[in-house]
mmCIF file of C-alpha atoms in Angstrom:
data_model
loop_
_atom_site.group_PDB
_atom_site.id
_atom_site.type_symbol
_atom_site.label_atom_id
_atom_site.label_comp_id
_atom_site.label_asym_id
_atom_site.label_seq_id
_atom_site.Cartn_x
_atom_site.Cartn_y
_atom_site.Cartn_z
ATOM 1 C CA ALA A 1 -37.906 26.827 -23.368
ATOM 2 C CA GLN A 2 -34.306 27.324 -22.217
ATOM 3 C CA SER A 3 -32.394 30.119 -22.085
ATOM 4 C CA VAL A 4 -28.814 30.949 -20.314
ATOM 5 C CA THR A 5 -27.354 34.836 -19.084
ATOM 6 C CA GLN A 6 -23.630 34.949 -18.923
ATOM 7 C CA LEU A 7 -23.599 38.344 -16.715
ATOM 8 C CA GLY A 8 -19.766 40.374 -17.823
ATOM 9 C CA SER A 9 -18.368 39.157 -21.159
ATOM 10 C CA HIS A 10 -15.103 40.175 -19.707
ATOM 11 C CA VAL A 11 -13.565 39.630 -15.928
ATOM 12 C CA SER A 12 -10.108 40.366 -14.933
ATOM 13 C CA VAL A 13 -8.936 38.619 -12.302
ATOM 14 C CA SER A 14 -5.237 39.260 -10.606
ATOM 15 C CA GLU A 15 -2.991 36.349 -10.214
ATOM 16 C CA GLY A 16 -4.265 34.301 -6.757
ATOM 17 C CA ALA A 17 -7.387 36.049 -6.634
ATOM 18 C CA LEU A 18 -10.971 34.544 -6.396
ATOM 19 C CA VAL A 19 -12.706 33.794 -9.788
ATOM 20 C CA LEU A 20 -16.549 34.277 -9.637
ATOM 21 C CA LEU A 21 -17.836 34.122 -13.458
ATOM 22 C CA ARG A 22 -22.366 34.555 -12.827
ATOM 23 C CA CYS A 23 -24.725 32.315 -14.768
ATOM 24 C CA ASN A 24 -29.042 32.010 -14.532
ATOM 25 C CA TYR A 25 -30.548 30.241 -16.835
ATOM 26 C CA SER A 26 -34.507 29.720 -17.584
ATOM 27 C CA SER A 27 -35.593 26.870 -17.949
ATOM 28 C CA SER A 28 -39.682 25.151 -17.948
ATOM 29 C CA VAL A 29 -38.383 22.340 -16.567
ATOM 30 C CA PRO A 30 -34.991 20.966 -14.178
ATOM 31 C CA PRO A 31 -32.802 21.425 -16.288
ATOM 32 C CA TYR A 32 -28.930 19.275 -16.427
ATOM 33 C CA LEU A 33 -26.494 22.503 -16.667
ATOM 34 C CA PHE A 34 -22.560 23.146 -17.548
ATOM 35 C CA TRP A 35 -19.747 25.152 -17.675
ATOM 36 C CA TYR A 36 -16.630 24.982 -20.588
ATOM 37 C CA VAL A 37 -13.845 26.395 -21.259
ATOM 38 C CA GLN A 38 -11.982 27.370 -24.077
ATOM 39 C CA TYR A 39 -8.368 27.869 -24.920
ATOM 40 C CA PRO A 40 -7.163 29.748 -27.865
ATOM 41 C CA ASN A 41 -8.044 28.353 -31.428
ATOM 42 C CA GLN A 42 -9.275 24.596 -29.280
ATOM 43 C CA GLY A 43 -12.751 23.334 -28.780
ATOM 44 C CA LEU A 44 -14.104 23.580 -25.435
ATOM 45 C CA GLN A 45 -14.173 21.443 -22.591
ATOM 46 C CA LEU A 46 -16.354 20.487 -19.796
ATOM 47 C CA LEU A 47 -15.248 21.915 -16.457
ATOM 48 C CA LEU A 48 -18.031 20.144 -14.402
ATOM 49 C CA LYS A 49 -21.963 20.219 -15.008
ATOM 50 C CA TYR A 50 -24.997 19.823 -12.568
ATOM 51 C CA THR A 51 -27.373 16.463 -13.264
ATOM 52 C CA SER A 52 -29.318 16.756 -10.116
ATOM 53 C CA ALA A 53 -27.258 15.057 -7.524
ATOM 54 C CA ALA A 54 -26.439 17.647 -5.886
ATOM 55 C CA THR A 55 -26.717 21.515 -5.531
ATOM 56 C CA LEU A 56 -22.866 21.991 -5.072
ATOM 57 C CA VAL A 57 -20.598 20.304 -8.258
ATOM 58 C CA LYS A 58 -16.630 20.377 -8.295
ATOM 59 C CA GLY A 59 -15.326 19.826 -11.439
ATOM 60 C CA ILE A 60 -11.426 20.731 -13.174
ATOM 61 C CA ASN A 61 -8.602 22.714 -12.510
ATOM 62 C CA GLY A 62 -10.389 23.209 -8.844
ATOM 63 C CA PHE A 63 -13.311 25.216 -10.216
ATOM 64 C CA GLU A 64 -16.471 24.431 -8.788
ATOM 65 C CA ALA A 65 -20.030 25.248 -9.773
ATOM 66 C CA GLU A 66 -23.647 25.455 -6.895
ATOM 67 C CA PHE A 67 -26.695 25.492 -8.103
ATOM 68 C CA LYS A 68 -29.564 27.493 -7.654
ATOM 69 C CA LYS A 69 -32.810 26.209 -7.703
ATOM 70 C CA SER A 70 -34.565 29.870 -5.916
ATOM 71 C CA GLU A 71 -32.346 31.869 -8.232
ATOM 72 C CA THR A 72 -32.258 29.875 -10.526
ATOM 73 C CA SER A 73 -28.386 30.100 -10.807
ATOM 74 C CA PHE A 74 -24.862 28.595 -11.509
ATOM 75 C CA HIS A 75 -22.251 30.802 -10.801
ATOM 76 C CA LEU A 76 -18.598 29.591 -11.069
ATOM 77 C CA THR A 77 -15.848 29.813 -9.322
ATOM 78 C CA LYS A 78 -11.837 29.362 -8.319
ATOM 79 C CA PRO A 79 -10.343 30.383 -5.041
ATOM 80 C CA SER A 80 -7.187 31.287 -6.768
ATOM 81 C CA ALA A 81 -6.929 32.078 -10.252
ATOM 82 C CA HIS A 82 -3.882 30.762 -12.263
ATOM 83 C CA MET A 83 -2.467 31.856 -14.658
ATOM 84 C CA SER A 84 -3.406 28.661 -16.794
ATOM 85 C CA ASP A 85 -7.245 29.815 -16.204
ATOM 86 C CA ALA A 86 -7.078 32.095 -19.209
ATOM 87 C CA ALA A 87 -9.504 31.420 -21.258
ATOM 88 C CA GLU A 88 -13.513 31.777 -22.523
ATOM 89 C CA TYR A 89 -16.456 30.403 -20.135
ATOM 90 C CA PHE A 90 -19.452 29.342 -21.642
ATOM 91 C CA CYS A 91 -22.424 28.008 -18.979
ATOM 92 C CA ALA A 92 -24.323 26.012 -20.969
ATOM 93 C CA VAL A 93 -28.400 24.301 -20.976
ATOM 94 C CA SER A 94 -29.796 20.742 -21.387
ATOM 95 C CA ASP A 95 -33.707 20.372 -20.360
ATOM 96 C CA ASP A 96 -34.951 19.089 -23.660
ATOM 97 C CA SER A 97 -35.041 15.465 -24.225
ATOM 98 C CA TRP A 98 -32.694 15.321 -27.304
ATOM 99 C CA GLY A 99 -29.683 17.203 -25.070
ATOM 100 C CA LYS A 100 -28.654 19.722 -27.404
ATOM 101 C CA LEU A 101 -27.082 22.785 -25.538
ATOM 102 C CA GLN A 102 -28.030 26.291 -25.451
ATOM 103 C CA PHE A 103 -24.815 28.697 -24.497
ATOM 104 C CA GLY A 104 -24.499 31.536 -22.641
ATOM 105 C CA ALA A 105 -22.856 34.516 -24.409
ATOM 106 C CA GLY A 106 -19.564 33.254 -23.055
ATOM 107 C CA THR A 107 -17.189 35.215 -20.495
ATOM 108 C CA GLN A 108 -13.635 36.079 -21.116
ATOM 109 C CA VAL A 109 -10.865 35.251 -18.025
ATOM 110 C CA VAL A 110 -8.182 37.306 -18.412
ATOM 111 C CA VAL A 111 -5.232 36.886 -15.459
ATOM 112 C CA THR A 112 -3.630 39.796 -14.106
ATOM 113 C CA PRO A 113 -0.052 38.669 -12.268
ATOM 114 C CA GLY B 1 -8.231 7.457 -26.241
ATOM 115 C CA ALA B 2 -9.633 9.393 -29.121
ATOM 116 C CA GLY B 3 -11.640 12.374 -29.281
ATOM 117 C CA VAL B 4 -13.936 13.294 -31.701
ATOM 118 C CA SER B 5 -12.481 14.504 -34.778
ATOM 119 C CA GLN B 6 -12.953 17.339 -37.305
ATOM 120 C CA SER B 7 -11.801 18.170 -40.802
ATOM 121 C CA PRO B 8 -10.195 20.134 -42.278
ATOM 122 C CA SER B 9 -9.695 22.734 -39.592
ATOM 123 C CA ASN B 10 -9.624 25.297 -41.384
ATOM 124 C CA LYS B 11 -11.451 25.955 -44.851
ATOM 125 C CA VAL B 12 -11.630 29.313 -46.458
ATOM 126 C CA THR B 13 -14.154 29.929 -50.176
ATOM 127 C CA GLU B 14 -15.839 31.678 -52.001
ATOM 128 C CA LYS B 15 -18.389 32.980 -52.266
ATOM 129 C CA GLY B 16 -21.337 30.783 -53.744
ATOM 130 C CA LYS B 17 -18.851 27.736 -53.522
ATOM 131 C CA ASP B 18 -20.529 24.290 -51.738
ATOM 132 C CA VAL B 19 -18.671 23.423 -48.753
ATOM 133 C CA GLU B 20 -18.522 19.559 -47.035
ATOM 134 C CA LEU B 21 -17.462 20.043 -42.969
ATOM 135 C CA ARG B 22 -16.369 16.338 -41.149
ATOM 136 C CA CYS B 23 -16.956 14.923 -38.014
ATOM 137 C CA ASP B 24 -15.353 11.765 -36.823
ATOM 138 C CA PRO B 25 -17.482 10.954 -32.932
ATOM 139 C CA ILE B 26 -15.653 8.796 -29.951
ATOM 140 C CA SER B 27 -16.847 5.585 -31.088
ATOM 141 C CA GLY B 28 -20.038 4.245 -29.536
ATOM 142 C CA HIS B 29 -20.874 7.368 -29.347
ATOM 143 C CA THR B 30 -24.969 7.856 -30.000
ATOM 144 C CA ALA B 31 -25.896 11.073 -30.390
ATOM 145 C CA LEU B 32 -24.431 14.039 -31.999
ATOM 146 C CA TYR B 33 -24.541 17.374 -32.616
ATOM 147 C CA TRP B 34 -23.803 19.783 -34.873
ATOM 148 C CA TYR B 35 -23.287 23.652 -33.331
ATOM 149 C CA ARG B 36 -21.938 27.291 -35.078
ATOM 150 C CA GLN B 37 -20.027 29.899 -33.025
ATOM 151 C CA ARG B 38 -19.857 33.316 -35.317
ATOM 152 C CA LEU B 39 -17.157 35.748 -34.635
ATOM 153 C CA GLY B 40 -17.799 37.760 -30.634
ATOM 154 C CA GLN B 41 -21.519 34.876 -30.346
ATOM 155 C CA GLY B 42 -21.837 32.476 -28.301
ATOM 156 C CA LEU B 43 -22.563 29.038 -29.755
ATOM 157 C CA GLU B 44 -25.765 28.415 -32.224
ATOM 158 C CA PHE B 45 -27.599 24.444 -32.077
ATOM 159 C CA LEU B 46 -27.459 23.333 -35.410
ATOM 160 C CA ILE B 47 -28.516 19.359 -35.399
ATOM 161 C CA TYR B 48 -28.603 16.787 -33.324
ATOM 162 C CA PHE B 49 -28.819 13.060 -34.966
ATOM 163 C CA GLN B 50 -29.598 10.597 -33.073
ATOM 164 C CA GLY B 51 -27.397 7.194 -34.827
ATOM 165 C CA ASN B 52 -27.706 8.131 -38.606
ATOM 166 C CA SER B 53 -31.416 9.937 -38.044
ATOM 167 C CA ALA B 54 -31.845 13.552 -37.309
ATOM 168 C CA PRO B 55 -34.800 14.050 -35.342
ATOM 169 C CA ASP B 56 -33.789 17.332 -34.267
ATOM 170 C CA LYS B 57 -33.205 20.396 -37.219
ATOM 171 C CA SER B 58 -34.297 23.068 -35.806
ATOM 172 C CA GLY B 59 -30.675 25.033 -35.790
ATOM 173 C CA LEU B 60 -30.054 24.381 -39.384
ATOM 174 C CA PRO B 61 -30.397 28.482 -40.384
ATOM 175 C CA SER B 62 -31.555 27.939 -44.145
ATOM 176 C CA ASP B 63 -31.738 25.386 -46.621
ATOM 177 C CA ARG B 64 -28.543 25.578 -48.490
ATOM 178 C CA PHE B 65 -27.886 24.012 -44.951
ATOM 179 C CA SER B 66 -28.161 20.108 -44.675
ATOM 180 C CA ALA B 67 -26.099 17.176 -42.458
ATOM 181 C CA GLU B 68 -25.853 12.941 -43.087
ATOM 182 C CA ARG B 69 -24.949 11.304 -40.477
ATOM 183 C CA THR B 70 -23.699 7.454 -41.189
ATOM 184 C CA GLY B 71 -24.919 4.771 -39.072
ATOM 185 C CA GLU B 72 -23.007 5.774 -35.743
ATOM 186 C CA SER B 73 -19.928 7.089 -37.385
ATOM 187 C CA VAL B 74 -19.182 10.546 -39.326
ATOM 188 C CA SER B 75 -21.551 13.369 -39.723
ATOM 189 C CA THR B 76 -20.777 15.625 -42.344
ATOM 190 C CA LEU B 77 -22.190 18.882 -42.381
ATOM 191 C CA THR B 78 -22.841 20.362 -45.842
ATOM 192 C CA ILE B 79 -23.280 23.470 -45.979
ATOM 193 C CA GLN B 80 -24.556 24.668 -50.272
ATOM 194 C CA ARG B 81 -23.962 28.385 -52.446
ATOM 195 C CA THR B 82 -22.164 29.724 -49.331
ATOM 196 C CA GLN B 83 -22.736 33.225 -48.296
ATOM 197 C CA GLN B 84 -20.173 35.780 -46.223
ATOM 198 C CA GLU B 85 -22.487 35.777 -43.370
ATOM 199 C CA ASP B 86 -21.883 31.522 -43.141
ATOM 200 C CA SER B 87 -17.991 32.299 -41.878
ATOM 201 C CA ALA B 88 -17.658 30.657 -38.191
ATOM 202 C CA VAL B 89 -15.797 28.740 -36.741
ATOM 203 C CA TYR B 90 -18.404 25.076 -36.769
ATOM 204 C CA LEU B 91 -17.633 22.709 -33.443
ATOM 205 C CA CYS B 92 -18.672 18.933 -33.385
ATOM 206 C CA ALA B 93 -19.849 17.283 -30.322
ATOM 207 C CA SER B 94 -20.666 13.567 -29.801
ATOM 208 C CA SER B 95 -22.183 11.878 -26.345
ATOM 209 C CA ALA B 96 -22.823 8.774 -24.899
ATOM 210 C CA ASN B 97 -26.380 9.090 -25.184
ATOM 211 C CA ARG B 98 -28.861 13.156 -25.076
ATOM 212 C CA GLY B 99 -27.778 14.846 -22.560
ATOM 213 C CA ARG B 100 -24.846 13.190 -21.438
ATOM 214 C CA GLU B 101 -22.463 15.546 -21.619
ATOM 215 C CA GLN B 102 -21.598 16.780 -24.396
ATOM 216 C CA TYR B 103 -17.309 15.518 -25.788
ATOM 217 C CA PHE B 104 -16.106 18.439 -28.914
ATOM 218 C CA GLY B 105 -14.166 18.579 -31.613
ATOM 219 C CA PRO B 106 -11.133 21.188 -32.067
ATOM 220 C CA GLY B 107 -14.405 22.664 -34.735
ATOM 221 C CA THR B 108 -13.715 24.010 -38.602
ATOM 222 C CA ARG B 109 -13.147 27.539 -38.781
ATOM 223 C CA LEU B 110 -15.469 28.071 -42.448
ATOM 224 C CA THR B 111 -13.743 31.946 -43.944
ATOM 225 C CA VAL B 112 -15.739 32.767 -47.021
ATOM 226 C CA THR B 113 -14.940 35.135 -49.154
#
């Protein structure tokens, strides 16, 4: 069985500040891990994915995430927030043979000037 | 290239009516997934297609929900005798193969009055 926990349903950051979104997972097998972003009234866009090739994964729009097996974590970071980063972010895990995604509850990011 | 498309984008229906939601996946993608996103909640997996067979229907919430897929193309999600709790955004995603990254459509917002 797999599950995902995102700490913090809402995060407010100042423009230019570090963005840190936390994700912890549980999985009975080595998982695939994903971060998706959802802008208002749009579908989900893939930010990045972990598939065991490298523990530090770089994605689009300056985001990156580090897979830490010992901590069962896959936190998302961006060094400097932009106003355009305001959106909802979802962490997801897939560890079954069908590839279905189990999503976290999401974190709404607000960027203040 | 063309992404995943869904229609209609919005659907308002009366309680007790049947609705059909359509998904056009990315050409060549063999795997297709349906998810549901209820207000204030995360995304829930509904059903997975590999080609036109559905090996995983474990997320369908009741027998009022059904889905079919024609070959490796269009999929239709049908909800019979809609209830107010069916109100949600229904998202479709496709993937080149199970376990690979999923590409999401913009969703269909269903409102049951």
